[in-house]
Amino acid sequence: MADASMYIKSRDSETIASYFCLTCKNKNTVTEAKEYCKICDSCFCDQCINLHSQLFQNHTTYGPKEMEKWPVAMATQEFLENCGVHKGKKLTLFCEDHSKLCCDTCILLSHRQCSKLTLIADTILSATEHQQLSAKMNTILGQLMKLQTNWESNLKSLQFSYEEMLKEIRSKRERINASLDELEKATLMEMDEVKASLNASLKFDVDTCSRLCTELTRLSGSIQEIGKKDKDLAFIAHQKSEEMIKQADKYQNNNSMQTEVSLKFIIYNDIEEYLSNLSGLGHTIYITKELNKQGSPDQAIIVTGATPVSVRIPSDTRATCSIYICGMFNGQILVTDCNNNRLKLLDLQLKVVSDCDMSGTPYIMCLITPCQVAVAVNKHIQFVSVNSGQLVKGRRLQLQHNCYGVAHHQGDLYVTSGQALCKYTLTGTLVNKMYKDKSTTSTGNGHEHYCPDKY
């Protein structure tokens, strides 16, 4: 291997392999190599290759057009050989029991009981496997690039709807008096929070796609570079590629149904009459539009496992009883604790990071915005927001009947009372009773209700 004369550099988010001139490097000068001498096993720049050719006239050198005769770059070798778990350790073994590449520390800590451990030097990767892997990687790269393009388009759509929403707010603001200044600020603040939350999530997906594409591109380039030069590196590259493909497949499966997110402003039509009682010019929600699906639309959802999670906190006086959960847009989870009359917020590690006491038993809840839920508690609906990782109780809608179920759709609340399904505005105004069952004291289990769509 041309000792330390190779390196990896990034340019416009694209990782490429390059080579240092070894002679210049020994003089503490960084110069890109243009020729490689196999006999010397070294790379040389334009100036140093002239001196080399004079001293060693019988040595054959290879230029950039003959890169297949150059050695594997040192950075590529380190990228493939280094253990991703134990820093500074090289991968030397393959555990067939777990299909994992292992270093000595991996074997010591996690694979001592495994029966099928093979030296990487003893493995053989067939040409068919290499071709199949390359084809699979190219397919996934194309799918990921399309997914990334959709996410980037989604960001633009979000920004466009945001700007259109601003125009609508300004137009409304011009028709009312100066006393609405504080309400306008509150509304814009809420809107910016919703937009920022959505923007962060979409940016995360764009970055995830970009990262997967970069890794797969790099691995693909490594495979092409290695070819048949080094079967150990070829095997390592194959295994790492398989692992990266699994990650990409999992990510695509998790995003098999893409939606387009935009913002919509729900105007209070009776704003002039109820101006003194309102908390803002309107309510910011987001609407989604289904895009092209990734994968089969008839793909079954299969439960592959379950993890027990404790949501008990020191101030709980009774055993926890979590019946309902609600996923937030940022991956956090809200759960109800019916025994302790509490709402609890779990982080991405499923640890309780905040809790909020309810005035009664929290029966069920639904998303209103990415950072706000409506909770059915006895005869009222309690709004609770997530602000800087903490639960904050907001306004409360007092109703004339028990609330056993609640759902939100396009700015309206659908509430079940046990006998009836009622439609309310977000300010608590009854629109109509959509269904009432007088034959029994309870409709179903009290929790089933009609809602045309998720939001």
XYZ file of C-alpha atoms in Angstrom:
455
model
C 0.000 0.000 0.000
C 1.346 3.426 -0.871
C 2.030 4.438 2.700
C 0.002 7.478 3.817
C 0.030 8.879 0.316
C -3.733 8.577 -0.039
C -6.484 10.534 1.573
C -10.163 11.276 1.292
C -11.393 14.802 0.728
C -14.893 16.248 0.417
C -15.960 18.736 -2.211
C -19.537 19.936 -2.571
C -20.732 17.120 -0.287
C -19.226 14.527 -2.629
C -16.529 12.294 -1.209
C -13.700 11.410 -3.577
C -10.466 9.503 -3.189
C -7.190 11.324 -3.852
C -3.516 10.621 -3.360
C -0.620 12.561 -1.873
C 2.813 12.714 -3.402
C 4.840 10.709 -0.885
C 8.093 12.592 -1.587
C 6.439 15.961 -0.974
C 4.695 14.614 2.101
C 8.059 13.691 3.608
C 8.985 17.372 3.137
C 5.769 18.433 4.945
C 4.220 19.607 1.688
C 0.802 18.542 0.453
C 0.795 17.902 -3.298
C -1.695 15.807 -5.222
C -0.135 12.770 -6.878
C -0.377 12.245 -10.645
C 1.590 9.003 -11.135
C 1.943 5.709 -9.268
C 4.963 3.383 -9.361
C 4.104 -0.186 -8.464
C 7.717 -1.216 -7.844
C 8.277 1.663 -5.404
C 4.699 1.370 -4.153
C 4.555 5.175 -4.034
C 2.702 8.069 -5.622
C 4.410 11.107 -7.156
C 3.421 14.592 -8.272
C 4.359 16.044 -11.683
C 7.718 17.369 -10.458
C 8.799 14.354 -8.407
C 7.889 11.862 -11.124
C 10.495 13.471 -13.422
C 13.272 12.847 -10.907
C 11.960 9.342 -10.274
C 11.963 8.564 -14.005
C 15.583 9.731 -14.300
C 16.709 7.575 -11.369
C 14.626 4.510 -12.211
C 14.252 4.342 -15.964
C 13.079 0.712 -15.889
C 10.176 1.439 -13.524
C 6.756 1.546 -15.112
C 4.394 4.197 -13.765
C 0.641 4.582 -14.119
C -1.241 7.836 -14.642
C -4.793 8.914 -13.739
C -6.244 7.051 -16.729
C -4.941 3.771 -15.288
C -6.406 4.093 -11.795
C -7.345 0.420 -11.800
C -3.624 -0.323 -11.417
C -3.265 2.039 -8.456
C -3.568 0.593 -4.946
C -6.581 1.030 -2.702
C -6.416 4.451 -1.068
C -5.322 4.430 2.560
C -8.396 6.394 3.590
C -10.634 3.881 1.823
C -8.870 1.039 3.599
C -9.264 2.744 6.980
C -12.898 3.582 6.243
C -13.665 -0.074 5.568
C -11.363 -1.783 8.068
C -12.047 0.350 11.157
C -14.615 -1.026 13.596
C -17.596 1.274 13.890
C -18.100 0.374 17.567
C -14.574 0.261 18.981
C -12.417 3.176 17.879
C -8.940 2.278 16.682
C -9.757 -1.417 16.223
C -9.629 -3.176 12.855
C -12.181 -5.663 11.578
C -10.597 -9.085 11.331
C -13.406 -11.625 11.765
C -16.906 -12.303 10.494
C -19.572 -13.787 12.778
C -21.882 -15.907 10.661
C -24.264 -16.399 13.608
C -25.077 -12.670 13.660
C -23.886 -11.666 10.147
C -21.616 -9.062 11.728
C -18.087 -7.862 11.019
C -16.075 -7.996 14.244
C -12.854 -6.703 15.727
C -11.018 -8.422 18.576
C -12.948 -6.374 21.139
C -16.275 -7.255 19.516
C -15.414 -10.933 19.848
C -14.376 -10.518 23.467
C -17.455 -8.558 24.530
C -20.276 -9.826 22.339
C -19.365 -12.931 20.339
C -17.470 -15.229 22.698
C -20.244 -17.828 22.554
C -20.650 -17.719 18.774
C -19.701 -20.914 16.966
C -19.270 -19.631 13.419
C -16.424 -17.128 13.416
C -14.415 -16.818 10.206
C -11.283 -14.860 9.455
C -11.995 -12.197 6.860
C -8.854 -13.356 5.076
C -10.506 -16.773 4.580
C -13.744 -15.447 3.083
C -14.549 -15.436 -0.614
C -16.919 -13.021 -2.344
C -18.223 -14.236 -5.692
C -18.536 -12.045 -8.757
C -22.294 -12.673 -8.762
C -22.636 -11.365 -5.229
C -20.617 -8.307 -6.176
C -22.827 -7.605 -9.193
C -26.031 -8.129 -7.227
C -24.835 -5.800 -4.489
C -23.873 -3.078 -6.970
C -27.253 -3.326 -8.684
C -29.069 -3.196 -5.362
C -27.080 -0.161 -4.237
C -27.762 1.691 -7.484
C -31.483 0.993 -7.147
C -31.605 2.197 -3.562
C -29.533 5.274 -4.383
C -32.059 6.214 -7.041
C -34.942 5.709 -4.643
C -33.242 7.727 -1.915
C -32.460 10.567 -4.302
C -36.108 10.659 -5.333
C -37.132 10.646 -1.687
C -34.709 13.474 -0.944
C -36.042 15.475 -3.885
C -39.566 15.068 -2.558
C -38.514 16.243 0.901
C -36.773 19.284 -0.593
C -39.885 20.041 -2.638
C -41.870 19.662 0.555
C -39.725 22.321 2.204
C -40.461 24.722 -0.658
C -44.171 23.928 -0.463
C -44.137 24.590 3.255
C -42.406 27.935 2.702
C -44.870 28.891 -0.052
C -47.904 28.080 2.086
C -46.277 29.954 4.945
C -45.898 33.056 2.784
C -49.472 32.761 1.487
C -50.665 32.440 5.046
C -48.807 35.623 5.975
C -50.621 37.499 3.199
C -53.963 36.254 4.490
C -53.134 37.391 7.993
C -52.017 40.837 6.779
C -55.194 41.256 4.710
C -57.338 40.384 7.711
C -55.328 42.685 9.934
C -55.934 45.723 7.666
C -59.714 45.496 8.238
C -59.583 45.713 12.000
C -58.295 48.342 14.412
C -55.007 48.847 16.162
C -56.159 46.986 19.294
C -55.372 43.703 17.477
C -51.597 44.242 17.625
C -51.070 41.927 20.588
C -53.337 39.251 19.109
C -51.412 39.406 15.839
C -48.134 38.868 17.653
C -49.543 35.843 19.478
C -50.850 34.331 16.251
C -47.606 34.872 14.342
C -45.651 33.376 17.211
C -47.812 30.247 17.153
C -47.526 30.008 13.390
C -43.748 30.353 13.476
C -43.531 27.618 16.116
C -45.608 25.253 13.978
C -43.606 26.100 10.866
C -40.311 25.713 12.710
C -41.391 22.328 14.074
C -42.407 21.076 10.628
C -39.354 22.615 8.977
C -37.028 20.894 11.446
C -38.664 17.517 10.833
C -38.521 17.889 7.039
C -34.913 19.109 7.213
C -34.066 16.031 9.281
C -35.528 13.777 6.571
C -33.632 15.638 3.842
C -30.394 15.323 5.813
C -31.077 11.628 6.468
C -31.550 10.954 2.764
C -28.412 12.944 1.981
C -26.397 11.015 4.557
C -27.590 7.636 3.285
C -26.871 8.654 -0.301
C -23.396 9.857 0.654
C -22.575 6.652 2.523
C -23.906 4.416 -0.233
C -22.086 6.445 -2.888
C -18.883 6.188 -0.931
C -19.268 2.448 -0.438
C -20.166 2.005 -4.094
C -17.064 3.939 -5.085
C -14.980 1.855 -2.705
C -16.295 -1.360 -4.242
C -15.533 -0.128 -7.755
C -12.079 0.996 -6.672
C -11.219 -2.263 -4.940
C -12.471 -4.542 -7.670
C -10.363 -7.690 -7.379
C -7.359 -5.999 -5.841
C -8.008 -6.966 -2.244
C -10.510 -9.655 -1.376
C -10.429 -8.750 2.322
C -11.430 -5.203 1.611
C -13.939 -6.411 -0.935
C -15.605 -8.576 1.683
C -15.594 -5.785 4.247
C -17.050 -3.398 1.707
C -19.696 -5.963 0.866
C -20.756 -6.410 4.476
C -20.773 -2.702 5.176
C -22.797 -2.150 2.049
C -25.307 -4.778 3.144
C -25.608 -3.072 6.518
C -26.081 0.336 4.893
C -28.665 -1.148 2.536
C -30.574 -2.470 5.532
C -30.563 1.007 7.032
C -31.734 2.507 3.756
C -34.443 -0.154 3.354
C -35.648 0.445 6.902
C -35.733 4.203 6.325
C -37.664 3.782 3.087
C -40.128 1.392 4.717
C -40.677 3.915 7.520
C -41.377 6.542 4.858
C -43.299 4.356 2.413
C -46.235 6.764 2.504
C -44.951 10.297 1.949
C -47.173 13.267 2.596
C -46.869 16.879 1.555
C -47.089 19.223 4.503
C -48.411 22.756 4.226
C -49.904 25.312 6.563
C -53.469 26.494 6.760
C -54.875 29.349 8.796
C -58.294 28.849 10.398
C -59.961 32.244 10.735
C -62.390 33.031 13.539
C -65.343 34.478 11.606
C -66.854 35.959 14.746
C -63.584 37.645 15.707
C -65.021 41.163 15.960
C -67.765 40.052 18.340
C -65.574 37.950 20.580
C -62.384 39.990 20.218
C -61.879 40.487 23.930
C -62.079 36.732 24.633
C -59.801 35.438 21.870
C -56.177 34.379 22.253
C -55.141 35.016 18.635
C -56.298 35.919 15.124
C -56.923 32.294 14.333
C -55.458 28.859 14.672
C -52.487 27.473 12.774
C -52.780 23.879 11.626
C -51.022 21.836 8.994
C -52.624 19.866 6.209
C -51.134 16.935 4.342
C -51.478 15.665 0.799
C -50.399 12.168 -0.072
C -47.561 11.947 -2.586
C -46.318 8.944 -4.553
C -45.904 6.027 -2.223
C -42.593 4.294 -1.748
C -43.019 0.551 -2.084
C -46.236 -1.471 -2.255
C -49.436 0.348 -1.188
C -50.807 -2.984 0.068
C -47.850 -3.710 2.301
C -49.006 -5.193 5.596
C -47.949 -3.638 8.884
C -46.325 -6.337 10.984
C -45.427 -6.078 14.656
C -41.859 -7.347 14.955
C -41.368 -6.806 18.673
C -42.385 -4.971 21.814
C -40.368 -3.148 24.464
C -41.715 -2.714 28.017
C -41.470 0.903 29.172
C -41.984 2.283 32.673
C -43.625 5.717 32.872
C -43.776 5.827 36.659
C -42.388 8.941 38.357
C -41.597 9.497 42.069
C -44.665 11.683 42.676
C -47.099 9.002 41.457
C -49.323 7.803 44.311
C -50.777 4.805 42.488
C -49.620 2.258 39.954
C -49.449 3.742 36.458
C -52.143 2.867 33.949
C -51.358 4.205 30.477
C -54.238 3.551 28.093
C -53.798 6.160 25.370
C -50.701 7.398 23.579
C -50.159 10.152 21.040
C -47.082 10.555 18.840
C -45.750 14.093 18.473
C -44.233 15.351 15.208
C -40.696 15.418 16.662
C -40.808 11.766 17.746
C -41.729 12.395 21.385
C -44.716 10.540 22.833
C -47.553 11.671 25.111
C -49.218 9.063 27.340
C -52.170 9.295 29.707
C -51.873 7.954 33.254
C -55.480 7.302 34.235
C -54.711 6.112 37.771
C -52.714 9.234 38.676
C -54.782 11.689 36.544
C -51.711 12.829 34.648
C -50.400 13.419 31.170
C -46.745 12.409 30.674
C -44.248 13.310 27.952
C -41.653 10.730 26.859
C -38.480 11.638 24.969
C -36.924 9.652 22.119
C -35.381 7.266 24.686
C -38.890 6.695 26.149
C -37.996 8.435 29.411
C -40.501 10.698 31.197
C -39.232 14.272 30.799
C -42.358 16.203 31.826
C -45.777 15.610 33.375
C -48.983 17.599 33.792
C -51.763 17.029 36.347
C -55.334 16.805 35.039
C -58.454 17.769 37.002
C -59.877 14.297 36.410
C -59.260 11.077 34.533
C -57.745 11.742 31.076
C -59.788 9.432 28.843
C -58.340 10.094 25.404
C -56.455 12.768 23.444
C -55.778 13.884 19.886
C -53.318 16.145 18.055
C -54.416 19.708 17.298
C -51.041 20.990 16.067
C -47.616 19.294 16.031
C -47.047 20.636 19.556
C -50.568 20.732 21.039
C -53.140 18.098 22.028
C -56.747 18.144 23.224
C -57.450 15.844 26.192
C -60.941 14.607 27.112
C -61.335 14.938 30.904
C -64.778 14.352 32.456
C -67.027 17.130 31.050
C -64.382 19.314 29.489
C -61.630 19.376 26.865
C -58.224 20.451 28.175
C -55.658 21.823 25.706
C -52.028 20.969 26.540
C -48.961 22.225 24.636
C -45.349 21.054 24.497
C -43.125 24.096 24.972
C -39.331 23.664 25.148
C -39.746 20.040 26.187
C -42.261 20.830 28.954
C -46.028 20.245 29.152
C -48.051 23.452 29.585
C -51.811 23.512 30.193
C -53.749 25.989 28.056
C -57.401 26.894 27.739
C -60.241 24.568 28.703
C -63.569 23.989 26.954
C -66.390 23.260 29.405
C -69.095 21.075 27.820
C -72.553 19.960 28.949
C -71.887 16.235 28.701
C -69.224 13.657 29.503
C -66.307 13.391 27.090
C -65.248 9.834 26.311
C -63.591 10.438 22.959
C -62.176 13.357 20.978
C -60.750 13.794 17.466
C -59.644 16.820 15.437
C -60.287 17.377 11.739
C -59.747 20.598 9.744
C -60.294 22.960 12.657
C -63.223 21.138 14.289
C -63.474 18.820 17.298
C -65.523 15.629 17.257
C -66.496 14.552 20.781
C -68.343 11.417 21.922
C -70.509 11.529 25.040
C -71.399 7.838 25.262
C -74.701 8.354 23.469
C -73.943 11.043 20.906
C -71.267 12.282 18.521
C -71.003 16.083 18.641
C -69.129 18.503 16.428
C -67.578 21.588 18.084
C -65.419 24.477 16.960
C -62.036 24.901 18.648
C -63.589 27.690 20.738
C -66.198 25.309 22.194
C -69.216 26.288 20.079
C -71.521 23.346 19.334
C -71.977 23.012 15.568
C -74.340 20.051 15.589
C -74.988 16.576 16.955
C -73.955 14.275 14.143
C -75.332 11.103 15.727
C -77.353 10.163 18.809
C -78.297 6.680 20.002
C -81.297 6.610 22.339
C -81.626 2.833 22.409
C -78.949 2.262 25.057
C -77.158 4.191 27.760
C -73.896 3.948 25.868
C -72.862 3.996 22.236
C -70.417 1.133 21.698
C -67.590 1.342 24.183
C -67.803 5.119 24.445
C -64.495 5.550 22.642
C -65.379 4.921 19.014
C -66.168 7.999 16.994
C -66.328 9.214 13.419
C -63.579 11.322 11.877
C -63.051 11.621 8.086
C -59.289 11.995 8.313
C -56.450 12.171 10.805
C -56.560 15.924 11.212
